[in-house]
Short mmCIF file of C-alpha atoms and ligand atoms in Angstrom, two decimals:
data_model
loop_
_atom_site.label_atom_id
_atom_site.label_comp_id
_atom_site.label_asym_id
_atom_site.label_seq_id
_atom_site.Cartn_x
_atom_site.Cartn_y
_atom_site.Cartn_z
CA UNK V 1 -27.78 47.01 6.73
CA UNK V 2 -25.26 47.50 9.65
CA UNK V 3 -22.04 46.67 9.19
CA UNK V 4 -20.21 43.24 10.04
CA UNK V 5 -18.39 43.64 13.50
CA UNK V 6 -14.43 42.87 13.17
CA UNK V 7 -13.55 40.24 15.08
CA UNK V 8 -10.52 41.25 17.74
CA UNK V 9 -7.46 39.06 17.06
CA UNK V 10 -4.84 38.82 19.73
CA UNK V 11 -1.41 38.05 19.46
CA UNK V 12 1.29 36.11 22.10
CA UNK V 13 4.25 36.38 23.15
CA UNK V 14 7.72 36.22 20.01
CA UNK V 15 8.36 32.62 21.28
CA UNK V 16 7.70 30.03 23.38
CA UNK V 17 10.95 28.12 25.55
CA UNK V 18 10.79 25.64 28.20
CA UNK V 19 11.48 26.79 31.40
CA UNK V 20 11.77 22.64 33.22
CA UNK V 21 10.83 19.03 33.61
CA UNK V 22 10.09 16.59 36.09
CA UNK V 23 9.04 13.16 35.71
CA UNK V 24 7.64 10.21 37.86
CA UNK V 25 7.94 6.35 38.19
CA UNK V 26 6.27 3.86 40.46
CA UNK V 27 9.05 2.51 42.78
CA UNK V 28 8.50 -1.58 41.62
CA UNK V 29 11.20 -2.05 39.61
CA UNK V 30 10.61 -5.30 37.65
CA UNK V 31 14.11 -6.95 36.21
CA UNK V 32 14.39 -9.20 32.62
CA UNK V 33 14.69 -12.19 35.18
CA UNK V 34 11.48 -11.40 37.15
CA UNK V 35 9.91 -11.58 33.27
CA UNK V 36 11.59 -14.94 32.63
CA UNK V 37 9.61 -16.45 35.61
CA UNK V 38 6.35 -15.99 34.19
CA UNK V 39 6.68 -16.20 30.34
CA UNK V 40 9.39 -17.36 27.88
CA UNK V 41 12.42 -14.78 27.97
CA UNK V 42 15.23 -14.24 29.16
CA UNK V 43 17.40 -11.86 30.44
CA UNK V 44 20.14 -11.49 27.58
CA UNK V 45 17.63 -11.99 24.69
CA UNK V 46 15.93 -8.76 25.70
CA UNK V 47 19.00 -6.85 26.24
CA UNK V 48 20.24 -7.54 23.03
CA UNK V 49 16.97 -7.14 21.16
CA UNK V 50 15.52 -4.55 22.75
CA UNK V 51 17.92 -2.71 25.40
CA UNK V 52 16.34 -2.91 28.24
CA UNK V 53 17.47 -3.73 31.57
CA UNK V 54 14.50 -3.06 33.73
CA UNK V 55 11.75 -1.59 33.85
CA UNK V 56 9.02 -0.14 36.61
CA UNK V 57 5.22 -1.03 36.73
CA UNK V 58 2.69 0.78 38.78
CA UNK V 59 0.48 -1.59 40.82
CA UNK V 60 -2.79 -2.23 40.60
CA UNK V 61 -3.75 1.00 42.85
CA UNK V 62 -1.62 3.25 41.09
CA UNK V 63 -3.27 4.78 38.09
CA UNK V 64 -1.89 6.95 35.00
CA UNK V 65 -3.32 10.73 36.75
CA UNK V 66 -1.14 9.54 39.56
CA UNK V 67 2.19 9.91 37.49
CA UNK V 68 0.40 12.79 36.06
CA UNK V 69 0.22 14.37 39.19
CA UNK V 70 3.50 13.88 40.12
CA UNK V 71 5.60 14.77 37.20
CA UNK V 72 3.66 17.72 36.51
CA UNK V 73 4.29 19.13 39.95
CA UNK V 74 7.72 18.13 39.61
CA UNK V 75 8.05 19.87 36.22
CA UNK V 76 6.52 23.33 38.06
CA UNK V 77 9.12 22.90 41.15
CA UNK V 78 11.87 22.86 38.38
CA UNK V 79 10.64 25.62 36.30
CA UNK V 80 10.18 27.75 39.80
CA UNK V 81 6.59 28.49 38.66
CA UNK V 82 3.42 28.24 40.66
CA UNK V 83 0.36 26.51 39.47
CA UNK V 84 -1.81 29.61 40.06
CA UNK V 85 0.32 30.88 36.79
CA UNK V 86 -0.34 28.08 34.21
CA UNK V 87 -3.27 28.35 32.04
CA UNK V 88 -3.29 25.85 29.74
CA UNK V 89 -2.27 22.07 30.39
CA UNK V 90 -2.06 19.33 27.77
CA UNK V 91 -1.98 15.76 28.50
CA UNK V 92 -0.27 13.41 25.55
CA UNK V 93 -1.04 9.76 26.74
CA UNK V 94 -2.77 6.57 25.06
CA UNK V 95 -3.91 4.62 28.23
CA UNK V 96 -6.02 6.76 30.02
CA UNK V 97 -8.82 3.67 30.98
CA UNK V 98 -11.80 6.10 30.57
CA UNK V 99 -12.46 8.03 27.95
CA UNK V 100 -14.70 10.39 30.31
CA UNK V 101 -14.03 12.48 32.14
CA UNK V 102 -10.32 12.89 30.75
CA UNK V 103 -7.23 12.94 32.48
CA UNK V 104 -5.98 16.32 32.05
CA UNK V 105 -8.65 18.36 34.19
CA UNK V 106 -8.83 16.08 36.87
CA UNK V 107 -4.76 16.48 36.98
CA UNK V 108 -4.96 20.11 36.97
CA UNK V 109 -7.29 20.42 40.33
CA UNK V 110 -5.37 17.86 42.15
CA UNK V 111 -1.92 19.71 40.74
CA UNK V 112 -3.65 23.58 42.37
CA UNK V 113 -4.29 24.94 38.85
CA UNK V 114 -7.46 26.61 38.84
CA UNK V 115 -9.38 26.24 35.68
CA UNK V 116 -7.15 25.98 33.31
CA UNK V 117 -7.59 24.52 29.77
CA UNK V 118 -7.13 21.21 29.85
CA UNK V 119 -7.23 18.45 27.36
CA UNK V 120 -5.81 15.40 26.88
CA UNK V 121 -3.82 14.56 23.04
CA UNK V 122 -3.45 11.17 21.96
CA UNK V 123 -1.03 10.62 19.39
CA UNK V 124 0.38 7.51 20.76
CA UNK V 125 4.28 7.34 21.64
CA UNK V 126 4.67 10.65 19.52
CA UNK V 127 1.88 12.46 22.32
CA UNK V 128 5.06 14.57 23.63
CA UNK V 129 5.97 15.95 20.84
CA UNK V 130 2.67 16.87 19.46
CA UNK V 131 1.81 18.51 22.95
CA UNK V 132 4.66 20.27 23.09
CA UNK V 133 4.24 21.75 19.37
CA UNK V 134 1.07 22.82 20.71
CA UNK V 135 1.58 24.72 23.56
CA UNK V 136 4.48 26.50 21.57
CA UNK V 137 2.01 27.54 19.45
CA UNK V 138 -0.66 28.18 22.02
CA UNK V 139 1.66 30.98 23.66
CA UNK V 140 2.84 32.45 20.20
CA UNK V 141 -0.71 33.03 19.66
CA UNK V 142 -1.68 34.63 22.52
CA UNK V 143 -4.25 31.58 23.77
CA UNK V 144 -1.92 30.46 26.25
CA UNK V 145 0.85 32.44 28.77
CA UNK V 146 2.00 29.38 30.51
CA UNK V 147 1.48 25.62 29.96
CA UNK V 148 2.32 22.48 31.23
CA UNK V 149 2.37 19.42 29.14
CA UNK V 150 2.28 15.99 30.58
CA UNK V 151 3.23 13.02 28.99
CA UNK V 152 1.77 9.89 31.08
CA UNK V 153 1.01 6.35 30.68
CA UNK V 154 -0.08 3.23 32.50
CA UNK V 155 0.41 0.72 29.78
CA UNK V 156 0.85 -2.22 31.76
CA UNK V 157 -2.69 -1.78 31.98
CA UNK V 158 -2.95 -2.26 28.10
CA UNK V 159 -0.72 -5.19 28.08
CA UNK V 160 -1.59 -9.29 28.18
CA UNK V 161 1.16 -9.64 31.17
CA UNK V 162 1.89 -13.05 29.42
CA UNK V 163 2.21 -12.13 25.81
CA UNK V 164 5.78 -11.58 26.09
CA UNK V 165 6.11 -9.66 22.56
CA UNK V 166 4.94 -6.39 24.31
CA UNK V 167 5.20 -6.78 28.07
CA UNK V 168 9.21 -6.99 28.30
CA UNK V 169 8.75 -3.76 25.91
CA UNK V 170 6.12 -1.40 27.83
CA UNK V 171 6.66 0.06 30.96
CA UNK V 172 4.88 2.86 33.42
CA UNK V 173 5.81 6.54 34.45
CA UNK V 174 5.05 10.14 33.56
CA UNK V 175 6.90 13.26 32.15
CA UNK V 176 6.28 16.73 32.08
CA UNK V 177 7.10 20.01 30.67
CA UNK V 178 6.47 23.87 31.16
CA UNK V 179 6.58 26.01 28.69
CA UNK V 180 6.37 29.91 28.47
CA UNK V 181 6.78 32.60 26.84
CA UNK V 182 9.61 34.32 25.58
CA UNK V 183 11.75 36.93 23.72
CA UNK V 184 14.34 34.63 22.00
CA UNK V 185 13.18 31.24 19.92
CA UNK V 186 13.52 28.39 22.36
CA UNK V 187 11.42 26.08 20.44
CA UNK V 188 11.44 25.21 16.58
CA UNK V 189 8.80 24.40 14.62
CA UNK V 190 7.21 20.83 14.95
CA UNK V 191 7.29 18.33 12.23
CA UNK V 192 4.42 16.30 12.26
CA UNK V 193 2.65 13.96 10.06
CA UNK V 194 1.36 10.27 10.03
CA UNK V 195 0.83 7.23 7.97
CA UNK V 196 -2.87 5.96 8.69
CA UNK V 197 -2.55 3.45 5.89
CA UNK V 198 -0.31 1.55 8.38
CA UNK V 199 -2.87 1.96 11.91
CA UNK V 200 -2.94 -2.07 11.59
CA UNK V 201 1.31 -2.33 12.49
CA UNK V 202 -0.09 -1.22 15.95
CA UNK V 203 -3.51 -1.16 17.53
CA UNK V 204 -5.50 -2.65 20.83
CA UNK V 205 -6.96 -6.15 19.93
CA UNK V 206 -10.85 -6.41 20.59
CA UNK V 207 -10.28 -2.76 22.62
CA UNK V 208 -8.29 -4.94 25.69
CA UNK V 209 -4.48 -5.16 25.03
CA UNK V 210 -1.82 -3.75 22.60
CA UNK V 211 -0.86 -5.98 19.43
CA UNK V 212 2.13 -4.81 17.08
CA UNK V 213 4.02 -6.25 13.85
CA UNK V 214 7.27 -5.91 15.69
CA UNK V 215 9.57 -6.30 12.38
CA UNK V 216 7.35 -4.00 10.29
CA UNK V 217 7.09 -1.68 13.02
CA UNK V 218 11.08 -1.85 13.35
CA UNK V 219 11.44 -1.79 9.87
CA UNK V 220 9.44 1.67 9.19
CA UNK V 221 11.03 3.38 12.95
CA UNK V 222 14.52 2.72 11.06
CA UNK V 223 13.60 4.12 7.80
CA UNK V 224 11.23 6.72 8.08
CA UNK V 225 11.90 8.27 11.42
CA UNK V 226 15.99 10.11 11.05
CA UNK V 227 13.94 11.80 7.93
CA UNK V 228 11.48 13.17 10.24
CA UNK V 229 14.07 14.37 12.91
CA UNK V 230 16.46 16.17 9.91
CA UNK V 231 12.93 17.66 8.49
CA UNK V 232 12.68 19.53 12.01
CA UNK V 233 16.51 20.54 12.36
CA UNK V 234 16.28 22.07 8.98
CA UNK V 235 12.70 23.42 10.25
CA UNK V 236 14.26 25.16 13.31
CA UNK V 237 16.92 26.85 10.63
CA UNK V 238 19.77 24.64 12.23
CA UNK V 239 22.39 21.74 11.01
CA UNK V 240 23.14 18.02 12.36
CA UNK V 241 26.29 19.80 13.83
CA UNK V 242 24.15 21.94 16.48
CA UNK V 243 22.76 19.45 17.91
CA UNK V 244 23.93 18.27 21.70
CA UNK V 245 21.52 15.46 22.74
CA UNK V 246 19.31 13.66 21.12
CA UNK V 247 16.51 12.12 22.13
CA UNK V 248 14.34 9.57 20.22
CA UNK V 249 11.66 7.81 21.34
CA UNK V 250 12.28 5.28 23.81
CA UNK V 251 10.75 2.10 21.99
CA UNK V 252 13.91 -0.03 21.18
CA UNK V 253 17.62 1.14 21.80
CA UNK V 254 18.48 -0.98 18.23
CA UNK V 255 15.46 1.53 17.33
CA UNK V 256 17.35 4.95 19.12
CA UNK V 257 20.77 3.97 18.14
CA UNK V 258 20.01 3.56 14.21
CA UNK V 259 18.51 7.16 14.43
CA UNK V 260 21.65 8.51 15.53
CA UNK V 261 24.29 6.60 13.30
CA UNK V 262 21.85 8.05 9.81
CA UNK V 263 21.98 11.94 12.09
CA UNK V 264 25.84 11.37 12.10
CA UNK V 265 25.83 10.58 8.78
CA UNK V 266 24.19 13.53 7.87
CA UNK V 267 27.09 15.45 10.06
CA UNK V 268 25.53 15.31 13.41
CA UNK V 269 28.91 15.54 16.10
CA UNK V 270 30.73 12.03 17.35
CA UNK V 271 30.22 13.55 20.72
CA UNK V 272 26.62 14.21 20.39
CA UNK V 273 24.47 12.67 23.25
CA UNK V 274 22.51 10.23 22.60
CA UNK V 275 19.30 9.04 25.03
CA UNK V 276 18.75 5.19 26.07
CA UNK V 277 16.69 5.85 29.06
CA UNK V 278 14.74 2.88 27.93
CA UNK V 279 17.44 0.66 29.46
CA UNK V 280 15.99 1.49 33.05
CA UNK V 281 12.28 2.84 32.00
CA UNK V 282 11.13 0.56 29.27
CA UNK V 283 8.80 1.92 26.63
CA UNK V 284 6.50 4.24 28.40
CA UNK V 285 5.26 5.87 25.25
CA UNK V 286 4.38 9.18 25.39
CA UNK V 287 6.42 9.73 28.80
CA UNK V 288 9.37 8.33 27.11
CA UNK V 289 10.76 11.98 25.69
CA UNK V 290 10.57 13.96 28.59
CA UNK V 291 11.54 11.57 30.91
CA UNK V 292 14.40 10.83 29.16
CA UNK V 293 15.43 14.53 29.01
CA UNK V 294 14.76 14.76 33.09
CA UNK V 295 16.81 12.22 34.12
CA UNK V 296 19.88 13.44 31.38
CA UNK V 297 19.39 16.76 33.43
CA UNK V 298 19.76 15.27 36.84
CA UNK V 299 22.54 12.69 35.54
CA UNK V 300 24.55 15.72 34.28
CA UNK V 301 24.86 14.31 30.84
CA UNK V 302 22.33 16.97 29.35
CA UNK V 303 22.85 20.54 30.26
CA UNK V 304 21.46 24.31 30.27
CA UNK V 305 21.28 25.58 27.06
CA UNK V 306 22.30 22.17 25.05
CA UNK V 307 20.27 21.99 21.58
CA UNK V 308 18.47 18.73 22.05
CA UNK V 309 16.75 16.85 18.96
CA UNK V 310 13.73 14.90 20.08
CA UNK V 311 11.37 12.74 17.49
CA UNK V 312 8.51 10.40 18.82
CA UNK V 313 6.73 7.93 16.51
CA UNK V 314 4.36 4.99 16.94
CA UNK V 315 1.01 3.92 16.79
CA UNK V 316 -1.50 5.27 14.22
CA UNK V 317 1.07 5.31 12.82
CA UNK V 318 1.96 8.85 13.72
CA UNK V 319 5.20 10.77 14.34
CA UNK V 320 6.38 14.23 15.20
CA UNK V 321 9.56 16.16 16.25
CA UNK V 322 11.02 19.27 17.08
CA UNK V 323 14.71 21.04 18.36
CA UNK V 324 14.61 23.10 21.85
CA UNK V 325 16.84 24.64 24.37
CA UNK V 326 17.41 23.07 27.74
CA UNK V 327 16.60 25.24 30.46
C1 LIG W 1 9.21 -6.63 19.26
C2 LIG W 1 10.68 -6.87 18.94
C3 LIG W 1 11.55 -6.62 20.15
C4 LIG W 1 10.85 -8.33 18.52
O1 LIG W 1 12.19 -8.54 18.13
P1 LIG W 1 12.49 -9.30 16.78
O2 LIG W 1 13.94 -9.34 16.65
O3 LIG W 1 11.71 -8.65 15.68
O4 LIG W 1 11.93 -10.72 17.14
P2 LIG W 1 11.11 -11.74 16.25
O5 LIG W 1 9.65 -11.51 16.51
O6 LIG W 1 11.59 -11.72 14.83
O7 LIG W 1 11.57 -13.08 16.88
C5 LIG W 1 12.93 -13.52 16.77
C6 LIG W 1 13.08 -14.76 17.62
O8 LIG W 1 13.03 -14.39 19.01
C7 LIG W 1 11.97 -15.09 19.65
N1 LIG W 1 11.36 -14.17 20.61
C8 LIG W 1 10.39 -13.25 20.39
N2 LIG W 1 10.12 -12.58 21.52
C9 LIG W 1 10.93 -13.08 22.45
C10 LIG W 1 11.11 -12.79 23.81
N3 LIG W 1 10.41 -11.83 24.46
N4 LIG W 1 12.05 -13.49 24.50
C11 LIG W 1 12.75 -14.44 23.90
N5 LIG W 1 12.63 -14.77 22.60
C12 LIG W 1 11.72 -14.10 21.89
C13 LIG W 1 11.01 -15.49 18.54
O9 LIG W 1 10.24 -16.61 18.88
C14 LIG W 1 11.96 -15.77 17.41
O10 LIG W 1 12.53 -17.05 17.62
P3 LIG W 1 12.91 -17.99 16.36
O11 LIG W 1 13.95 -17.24 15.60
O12 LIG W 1 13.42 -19.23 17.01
O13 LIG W 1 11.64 -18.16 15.60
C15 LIG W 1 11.15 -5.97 17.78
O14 LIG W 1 10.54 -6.37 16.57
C16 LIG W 1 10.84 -4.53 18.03
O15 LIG W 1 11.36 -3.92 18.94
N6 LIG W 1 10.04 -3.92 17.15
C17 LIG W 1 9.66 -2.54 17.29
C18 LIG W 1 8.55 -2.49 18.29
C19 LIG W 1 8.38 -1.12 18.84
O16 LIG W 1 9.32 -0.43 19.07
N7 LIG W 1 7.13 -0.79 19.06
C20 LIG W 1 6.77 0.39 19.70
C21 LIG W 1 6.75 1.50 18.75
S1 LIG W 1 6.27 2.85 19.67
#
C-alpha cells in the first residue's frame, strides 16, 4: 500500500491592516421635504425619529456594480495600490438584482484586477463587517496577499417608493476597503453571530420590496448590539477607553447614539467619536460602515492611527464587529 501524500499547508502573512477607503454616492440628493411630496412625512418627524437629513438615490440607470466600481477604485487610489496587486475581492451587499452572474467579478474586470477571487457575501447591513473579518483572515492564512472589500447597495431598488416606513430610511452608495498584510495586528478578531429565529423582523415581501417590524427591530439593535461591539473590544485584547471613533451601523442615529451612551458606560472616553453619517447618507446597509469611516477621514474628524470600533447588524437577523487601525 503506498503511503498517503501530506497535503502542503501554507501560511500568510502575522496580520492583516487596512491600508484605505473610498466610497461613492450618486449625486441626486433627495431632502425629507422632497419625501413629504409624495407620501405622508415630514421633514421634522424623520429627523427626530430617525436622524436623517437627506439622503442620495441612484437613478434608474445607475446600478449597485456602478458604486462598486467607484468606491473600490477609490479605496485602491487611497491605499496607493494598483489593481494588478489585489487578489482577492469580496463584495458584502443585499441588493444585487441578479443572483447570476454576481457582482463581485464583474466589478473586478471593470476595476483592472485580473482574475482575482471574487465573491459576493450577503449578510445584510452587517456585509462589511463580515467581509472584512474575512479577508483578515484570508491574508493570515496565506489564501489572500491583498484584498479589497466592497460594501455596495442599491436599495432603493428594494424599496415600495411609497411605503414610507422604509423609503425615508434606505438610501444608495458604496464603500470600500483594502486590506493587506502586515507585521503588527491592525485588525482584531471579528465577532460574529446571528439570531435566525428572528429572519421575520426583516425580510423582502413576495421577493419585491423590504418589510421590517420597526419597534422590534429597534428594540433588539438597542439591546443586543453594544454587547456585540464590547465582545470584539475585549476580542482584540483592548478596553472601552482605547477606543477613538466609533462606528455603528448607520440604520437609525436614536439606533447609533444608544450604542455609544451603554460603550461609555462601560468606560468608553466622553471624547470618543461617534459616526452619524446617516444624517446625509441614509441607511445604505452594508455601505453604511465604510462610508462612514471615509468621509470621517476626509472631514478630519477620524484620523491615522485612531482605534475605531465598528459593529453592523440587521437582517437575518445577523450581526458582526470588529476594532482596527486607521490608516
Ligand atoms: C422605522 C422607525 C423609524 C419607525 O419609528 P417608530 O418610532 O417606531 O414609529 P412607529 O411605527 O411606532 O410610529 C409612530 C407614529 O409615527 C407615525 N409614522 C410612522 N412612519 C412615519 C413617517 N415616515 N412619517 C411620519 N409619521 C410616521 C405612525 O403612524 C405613528 O403614528 P401614531 O402614533 O399617530 O399612530 C423605527 O422603528 C426604526 O428606526 N426602527 C429600526 C429600523 C431599522 O433600523 N432597520 C434597519 C436595520 S438594519
Amino acid at each position: 500500500m503506498t503511503a498517503r501524500p501530506t497535503l502542503r499547508q501554507q501560511t500568510g502573512a502575522p496580520a492583516a491592516r487596512i491600508l484605505g477607503f473610498g466610497s461613492h454616492q450618486p449625486d441626486r440628493v433627495v431632502t425629507n421635504d422632497d419625501l413629504s411630496q409624495v407620501m405622508d412625512t415630514n421633514d421634522q418627524w424623520i429627523r427626530d425619529r430617525v436622524g436623517i437629513i437627506e439622503r442620495r438615490f441612484g437613478d434608474k440607470d445607475e446600478l449597485l456594480v456602478d458604486f462598486a466600481v467607484a468606491a473600490g477604485a477609490a479605496a485602491l487610489a487611497d491605499a496607493g495600490v494598483e489593481p494588478s496587486e489585489v487578489d482577492t475581492l469580496i463584495l458584502p451587499n443585499c441588493t444585487m438584482p441578479t443572483q447570476i452572474p454576481n457582482a463581485a467579478a464583474q466589478v473586478a474586470a471593470r476595476i483592472g484586477i485580473p482574475n482575482p477571487g471574487a465573491f459576493d457575501l450577503n449578510a445584510a447591513c452587517a456585509g462589511f463587517c463580515y467581509g472584512l473579518g474575512v479577508a483578515s483572515d484570508l491574508i493570515r492564512a496565506g489564501s489572500a496577499k491583498k484584498a479589497l472589500v466592497i460594501g455596495a447597495e442599491k436599495l432603493t431598488d428594494a424599496v415600495d417608493p411609497t411605503d414610507r416606513a422604509n423609503a425615508i430610511i434606505f438610501a444608495d452608495g458604496a464603500g470600500a476597503a483594502v486590506v493587506g498584510g502586515s507585521d503588527e495586528p491592525g485588525i482584531g478578531p471579528v465577532v460574529w453571530g446571528s439570531a435566525g429565529e428572528l429572519v421575520d423582523l426583516i425580510y423582502m415581501r413576495d421577493g419585491k420590496y423590504i418589510y421590517q417590524e420597526g419597534q422590534s427591530v429597534f428594540r433588539w439593535a438597542t439591546t443586543q448590539i453594544a454587547p456585540i461591539a464590547l465582545r470584539a473590544l475585549e476580542a482584540a485584547g483592548l478596553q472601552p477607553s482605547d477606543v477613538d471613533v466609533l462606528v455603528p451601523h448607520q440604520a437609525n442615529l436614536r439606533i447609533v447614539e444608544s450604542i455609544a451612551k451603554k460603550l461609555r458606560a462601560k468606560g468608553a472616553r466622553e471624547d470618543l467619536v461617534v459616526a452619524d453619517d446617516i444624517k446625509y447618507s441614509g441607511n445604505t446597509s452594508s455601505a453604511s460602515i465604510p462610508m462612514a469611516i471615509d468621509h470621517m477621514r476626509k472631514a478630519g474628524t477620524a484620523k491615522s492611527g485612531d482605534v475605531v470600533l465598528a459593529v453592523g447588524f440587521g437582517a437575518g437577523l445577523s450581526y458582526a464587529g470588529q476594532a482596527f487601525i486607521l490608516p
